[in-house]
PDB file of C-alpha atoms in Angstrom:
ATOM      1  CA  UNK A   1      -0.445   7.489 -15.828  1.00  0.00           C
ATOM      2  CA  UNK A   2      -2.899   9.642 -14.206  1.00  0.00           C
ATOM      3  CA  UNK A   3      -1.988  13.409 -15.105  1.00  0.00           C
ATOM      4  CA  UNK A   4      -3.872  15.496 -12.154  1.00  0.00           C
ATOM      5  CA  UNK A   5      -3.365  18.755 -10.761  1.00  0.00           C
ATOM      6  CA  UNK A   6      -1.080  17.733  -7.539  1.00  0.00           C
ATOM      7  CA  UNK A   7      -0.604  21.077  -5.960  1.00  0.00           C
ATOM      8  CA  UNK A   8      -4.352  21.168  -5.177  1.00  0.00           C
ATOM      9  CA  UNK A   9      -3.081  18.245  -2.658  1.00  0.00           C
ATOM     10  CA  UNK A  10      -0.502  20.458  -1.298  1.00  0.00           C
ATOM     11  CA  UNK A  11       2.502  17.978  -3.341  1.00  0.00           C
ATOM     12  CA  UNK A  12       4.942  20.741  -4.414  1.00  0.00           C
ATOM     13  CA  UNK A  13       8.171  18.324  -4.955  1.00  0.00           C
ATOM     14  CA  UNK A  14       9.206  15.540  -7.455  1.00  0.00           C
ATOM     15  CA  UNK A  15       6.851  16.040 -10.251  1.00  0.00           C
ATOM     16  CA  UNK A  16       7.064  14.967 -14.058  1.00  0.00           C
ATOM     17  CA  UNK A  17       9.389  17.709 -15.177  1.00  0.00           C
ATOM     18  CA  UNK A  18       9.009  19.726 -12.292  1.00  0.00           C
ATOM     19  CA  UNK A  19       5.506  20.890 -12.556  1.00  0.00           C
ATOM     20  CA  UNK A  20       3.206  19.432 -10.125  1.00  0.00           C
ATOM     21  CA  UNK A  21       0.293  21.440 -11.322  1.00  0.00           C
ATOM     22  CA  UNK A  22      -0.177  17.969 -14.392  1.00  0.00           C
ATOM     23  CA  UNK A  23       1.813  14.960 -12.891  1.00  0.00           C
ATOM     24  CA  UNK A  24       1.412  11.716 -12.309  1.00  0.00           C
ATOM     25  CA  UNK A  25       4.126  11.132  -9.756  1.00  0.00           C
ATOM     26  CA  UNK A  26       5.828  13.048  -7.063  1.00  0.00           C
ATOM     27  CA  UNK A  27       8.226  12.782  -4.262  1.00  0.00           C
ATOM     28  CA  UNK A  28       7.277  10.791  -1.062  1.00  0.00           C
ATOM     29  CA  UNK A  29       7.812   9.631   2.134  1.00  0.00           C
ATOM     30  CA  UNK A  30       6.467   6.257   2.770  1.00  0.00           C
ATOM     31  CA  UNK A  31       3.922   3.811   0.892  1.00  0.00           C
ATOM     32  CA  UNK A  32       1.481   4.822   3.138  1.00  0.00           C
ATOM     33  CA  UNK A  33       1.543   8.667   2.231  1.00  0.00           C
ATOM     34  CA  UNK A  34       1.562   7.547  -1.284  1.00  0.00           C
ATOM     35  CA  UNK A  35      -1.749   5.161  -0.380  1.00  0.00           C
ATOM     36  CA  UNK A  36      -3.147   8.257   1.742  1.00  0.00           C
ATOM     37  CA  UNK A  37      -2.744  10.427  -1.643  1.00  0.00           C
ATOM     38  CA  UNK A  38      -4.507   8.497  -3.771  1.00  0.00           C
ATOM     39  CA  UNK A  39      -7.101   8.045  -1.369  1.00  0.00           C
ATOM     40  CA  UNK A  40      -7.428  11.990  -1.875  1.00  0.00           C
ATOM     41  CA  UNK A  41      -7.551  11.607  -5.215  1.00  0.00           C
ATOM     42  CA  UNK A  42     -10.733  10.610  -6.979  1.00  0.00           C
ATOM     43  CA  UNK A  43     -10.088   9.326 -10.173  1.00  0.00           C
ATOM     44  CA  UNK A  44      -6.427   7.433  -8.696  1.00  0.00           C
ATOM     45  CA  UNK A  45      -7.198   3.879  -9.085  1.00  0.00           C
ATOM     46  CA  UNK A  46      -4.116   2.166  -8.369  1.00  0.00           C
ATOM     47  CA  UNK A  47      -0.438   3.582  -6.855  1.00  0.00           C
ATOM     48  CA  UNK A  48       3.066   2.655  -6.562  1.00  0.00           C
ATOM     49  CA  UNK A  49       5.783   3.636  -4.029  1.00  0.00           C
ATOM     50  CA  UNK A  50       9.249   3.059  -5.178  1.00  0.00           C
ATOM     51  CA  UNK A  51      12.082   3.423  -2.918  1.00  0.00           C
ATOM     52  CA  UNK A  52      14.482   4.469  -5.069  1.00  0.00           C
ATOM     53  CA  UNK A  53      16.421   7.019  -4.365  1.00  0.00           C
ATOM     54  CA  UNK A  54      14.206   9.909  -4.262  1.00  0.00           C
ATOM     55  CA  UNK A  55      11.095   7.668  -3.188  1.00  0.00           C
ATOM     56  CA  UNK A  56       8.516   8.375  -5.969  1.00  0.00           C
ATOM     57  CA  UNK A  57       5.065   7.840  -5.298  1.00  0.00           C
ATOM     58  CA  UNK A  58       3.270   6.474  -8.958  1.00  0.00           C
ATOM     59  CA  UNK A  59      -0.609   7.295  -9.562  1.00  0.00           C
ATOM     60  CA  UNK A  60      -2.826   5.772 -12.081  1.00  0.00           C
ATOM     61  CA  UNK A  61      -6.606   5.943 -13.080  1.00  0.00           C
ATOM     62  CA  UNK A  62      -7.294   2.356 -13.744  1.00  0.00           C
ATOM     63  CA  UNK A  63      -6.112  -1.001 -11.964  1.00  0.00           C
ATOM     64  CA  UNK A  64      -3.078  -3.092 -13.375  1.00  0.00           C
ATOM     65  CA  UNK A  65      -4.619  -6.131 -15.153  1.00  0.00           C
ATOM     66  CA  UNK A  66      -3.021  -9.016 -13.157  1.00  0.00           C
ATOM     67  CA  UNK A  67      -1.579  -9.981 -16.004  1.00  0.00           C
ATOM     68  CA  UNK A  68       0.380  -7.054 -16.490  1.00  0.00           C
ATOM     69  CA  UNK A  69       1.858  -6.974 -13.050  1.00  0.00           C
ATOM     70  CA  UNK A  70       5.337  -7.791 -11.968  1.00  0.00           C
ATOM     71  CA  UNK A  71       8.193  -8.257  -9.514  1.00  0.00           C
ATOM     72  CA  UNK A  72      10.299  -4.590  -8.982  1.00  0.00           C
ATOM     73  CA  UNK A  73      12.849  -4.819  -5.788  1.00  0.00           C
ATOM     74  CA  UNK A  74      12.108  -1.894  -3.752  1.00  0.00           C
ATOM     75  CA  UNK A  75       8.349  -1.286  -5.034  1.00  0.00           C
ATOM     76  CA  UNK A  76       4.798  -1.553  -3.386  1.00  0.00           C
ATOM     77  CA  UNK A  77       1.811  -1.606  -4.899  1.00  0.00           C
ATOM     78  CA  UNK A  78      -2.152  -1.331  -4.029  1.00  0.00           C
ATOM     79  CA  UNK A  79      -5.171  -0.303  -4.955  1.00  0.00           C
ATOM     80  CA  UNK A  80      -7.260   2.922  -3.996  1.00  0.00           C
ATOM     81  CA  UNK A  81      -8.629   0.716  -1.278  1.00  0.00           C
ATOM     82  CA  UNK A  82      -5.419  -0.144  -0.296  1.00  0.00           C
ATOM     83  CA  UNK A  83      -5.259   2.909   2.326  1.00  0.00           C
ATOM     84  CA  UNK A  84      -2.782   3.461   5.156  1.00  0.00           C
ATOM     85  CA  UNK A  85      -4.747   4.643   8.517  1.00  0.00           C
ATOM     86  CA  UNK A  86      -4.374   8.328   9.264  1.00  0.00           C
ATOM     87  CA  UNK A  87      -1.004   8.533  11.875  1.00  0.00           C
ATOM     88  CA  UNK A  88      -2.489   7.967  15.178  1.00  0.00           C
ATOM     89  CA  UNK A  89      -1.243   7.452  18.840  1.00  0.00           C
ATOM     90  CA  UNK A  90      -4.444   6.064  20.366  1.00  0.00           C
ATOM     91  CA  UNK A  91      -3.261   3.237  21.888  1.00  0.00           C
ATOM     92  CA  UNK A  92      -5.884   1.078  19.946  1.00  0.00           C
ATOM     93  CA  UNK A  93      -5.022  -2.126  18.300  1.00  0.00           C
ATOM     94  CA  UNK A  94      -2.686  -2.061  14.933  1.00  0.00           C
ATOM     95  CA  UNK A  95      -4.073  -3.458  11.965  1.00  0.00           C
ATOM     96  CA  UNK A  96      -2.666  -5.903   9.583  1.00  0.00           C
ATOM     97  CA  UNK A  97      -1.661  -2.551   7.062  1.00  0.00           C
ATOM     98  CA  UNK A  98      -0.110  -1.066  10.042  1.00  0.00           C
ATOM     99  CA  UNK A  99       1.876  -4.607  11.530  1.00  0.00           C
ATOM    100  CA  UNK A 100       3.106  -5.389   7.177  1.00  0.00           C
ATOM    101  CA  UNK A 101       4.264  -2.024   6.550  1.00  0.00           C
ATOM    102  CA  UNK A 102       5.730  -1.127  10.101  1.00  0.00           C
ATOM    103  CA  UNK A 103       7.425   2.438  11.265  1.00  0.00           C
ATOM    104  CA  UNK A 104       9.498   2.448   7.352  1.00  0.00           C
ATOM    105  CA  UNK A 105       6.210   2.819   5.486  1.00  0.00           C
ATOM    106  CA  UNK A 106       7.338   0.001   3.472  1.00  0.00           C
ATOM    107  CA  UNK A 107       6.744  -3.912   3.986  1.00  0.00           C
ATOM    108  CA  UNK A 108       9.674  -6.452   4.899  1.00  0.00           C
ATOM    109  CA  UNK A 109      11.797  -7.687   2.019  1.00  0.00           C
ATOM    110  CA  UNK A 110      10.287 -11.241   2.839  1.00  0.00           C
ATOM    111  CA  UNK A 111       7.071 -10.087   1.633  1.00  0.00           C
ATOM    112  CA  UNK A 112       8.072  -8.254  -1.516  1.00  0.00           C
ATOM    113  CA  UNK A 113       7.262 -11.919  -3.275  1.00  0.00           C
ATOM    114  CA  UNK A 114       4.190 -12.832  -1.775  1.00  0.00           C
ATOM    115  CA  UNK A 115       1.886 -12.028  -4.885  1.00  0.00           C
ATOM    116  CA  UNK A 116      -1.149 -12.245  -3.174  1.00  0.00           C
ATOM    117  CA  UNK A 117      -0.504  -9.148  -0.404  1.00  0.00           C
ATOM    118  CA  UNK A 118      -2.199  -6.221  -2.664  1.00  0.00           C
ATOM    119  CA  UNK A 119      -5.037  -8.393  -2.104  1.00  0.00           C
ATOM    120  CA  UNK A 120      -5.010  -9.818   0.996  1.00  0.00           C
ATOM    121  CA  UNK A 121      -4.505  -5.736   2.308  1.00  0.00           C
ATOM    122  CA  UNK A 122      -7.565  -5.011   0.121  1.00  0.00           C
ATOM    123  CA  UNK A 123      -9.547  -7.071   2.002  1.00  0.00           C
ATOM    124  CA  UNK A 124      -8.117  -7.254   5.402  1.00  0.00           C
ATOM    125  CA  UNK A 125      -5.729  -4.347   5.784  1.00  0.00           C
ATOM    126  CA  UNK A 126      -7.859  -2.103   7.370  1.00  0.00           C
ATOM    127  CA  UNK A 127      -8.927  -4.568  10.203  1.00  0.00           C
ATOM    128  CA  UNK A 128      -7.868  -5.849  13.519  1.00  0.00           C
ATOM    129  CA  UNK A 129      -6.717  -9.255  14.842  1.00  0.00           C
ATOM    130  CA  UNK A 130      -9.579  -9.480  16.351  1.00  0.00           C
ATOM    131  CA  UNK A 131     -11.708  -8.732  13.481  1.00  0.00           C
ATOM    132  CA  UNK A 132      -9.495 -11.071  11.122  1.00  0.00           C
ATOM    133  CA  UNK A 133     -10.175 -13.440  13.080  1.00  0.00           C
ATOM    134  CA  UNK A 134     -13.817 -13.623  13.141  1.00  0.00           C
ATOM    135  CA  UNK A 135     -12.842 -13.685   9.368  1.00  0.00           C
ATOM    136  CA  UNK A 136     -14.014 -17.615   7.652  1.00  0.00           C
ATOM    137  CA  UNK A 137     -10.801 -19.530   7.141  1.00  0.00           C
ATOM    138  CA  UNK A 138     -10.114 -18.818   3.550  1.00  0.00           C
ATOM    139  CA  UNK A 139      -6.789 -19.234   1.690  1.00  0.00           C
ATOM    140  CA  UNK A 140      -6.906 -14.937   1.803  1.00  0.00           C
ATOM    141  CA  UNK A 141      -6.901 -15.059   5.459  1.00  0.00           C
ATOM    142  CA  UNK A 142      -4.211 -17.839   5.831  1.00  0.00           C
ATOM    143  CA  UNK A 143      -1.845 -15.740   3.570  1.00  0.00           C
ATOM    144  CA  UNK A 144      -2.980 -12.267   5.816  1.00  0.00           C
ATOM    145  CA  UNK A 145      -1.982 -14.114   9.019  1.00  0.00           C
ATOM    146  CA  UNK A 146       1.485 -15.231   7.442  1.00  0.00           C
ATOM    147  CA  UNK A 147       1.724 -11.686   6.001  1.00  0.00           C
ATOM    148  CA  UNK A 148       1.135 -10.271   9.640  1.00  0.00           C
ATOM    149  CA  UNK A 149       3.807 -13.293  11.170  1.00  0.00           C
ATOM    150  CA  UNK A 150       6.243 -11.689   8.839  1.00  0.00           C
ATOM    151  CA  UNK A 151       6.038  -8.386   8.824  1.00  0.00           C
ATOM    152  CA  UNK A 152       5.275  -7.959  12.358  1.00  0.00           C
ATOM    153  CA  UNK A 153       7.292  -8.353  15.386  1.00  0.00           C
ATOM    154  CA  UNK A 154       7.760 -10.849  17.492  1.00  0.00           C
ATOM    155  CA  UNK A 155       4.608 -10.285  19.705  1.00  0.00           C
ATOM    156  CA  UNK A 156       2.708  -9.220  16.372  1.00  0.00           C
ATOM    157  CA  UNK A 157       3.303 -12.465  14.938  1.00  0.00           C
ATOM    158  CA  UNK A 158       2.408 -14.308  18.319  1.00  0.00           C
ATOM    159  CA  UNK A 159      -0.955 -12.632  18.693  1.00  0.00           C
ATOM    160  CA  UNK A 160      -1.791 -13.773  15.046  1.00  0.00           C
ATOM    161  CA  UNK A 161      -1.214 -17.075  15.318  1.00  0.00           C
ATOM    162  CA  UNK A 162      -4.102 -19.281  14.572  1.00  0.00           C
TER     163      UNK A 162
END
């Protein structure tokens, strides 16, 4: 784990043993607050939002070997550049990060098996249809389109189709 000082971050709730002053977890909303905190943090490498109840948002300081990984009902996982976009209501268009993970923070239980998505929202996460689609045709882009067809609504899904 990845033992910081989380009350310089403003966390005050759901720390290892109550003190958030040398945790490596702490109580959270949605995946993409716990994606936003890491962000924050500069040596979090890799985080994990479990919706157990409380929600726990998980920090570490190095990435998961792939090997090590696995399959937990109810978890999401990404890397530090695996960041949620700040809330906004500009009317602009939602990218894939925003379609997957939806209003809940937290992606549809279809996806929870698709072992490529910490990597297909590494690379295209932060981008646009538009922009995905000036993307090469690559198996990563084939499995962010079929991420976006099933975690986004009906008219998501329809403006994604290639």
């Amino acid at each position: 784990g990845l033992f910081v000082n989380l009350e310089a971050f403003g966390i005050k709730e759901g720390c290892f043993q109550g003190d958030c002053s040398y945790s490596d977890h702490f109580a959270c909303a949605s995946p993409a607050d716990c994606s936003r905190a890491c962000a924050r943090i500069g040596a979090c490498r890799w985080w994990t939002f479990s919706e157990r109840s409380p929600s726990v948002c998980w920090l570490r300081g190095r990435s998961a070997a792939q090997e090590s990984r696995q399959e937990v009902a109810g978890a999401v996982s990404g890397g530090v550049g695996c960041v949620a976009p700040s809330p906004q209501g500009s009317g602009r268009d939602a990218t894939l990060f925003e379609l997957i993970v939806g209003p809940t923070g937290t992606p549809h239980p279809g996806l929870w098996e698709e072992w490529d998505l910490v990597e297909v929202l590494e690379e295209f996460g932060h981008m646009t249809v538009a922009e995905v689609r000036r993307t090469p045709a690559v198996p990563a882009r084939r499995a962010a389109l079929r991420a976006a067809a099933l975690g986004g609504s009906a008219a998501a899904a329809a403006a994604w189709a290639d």
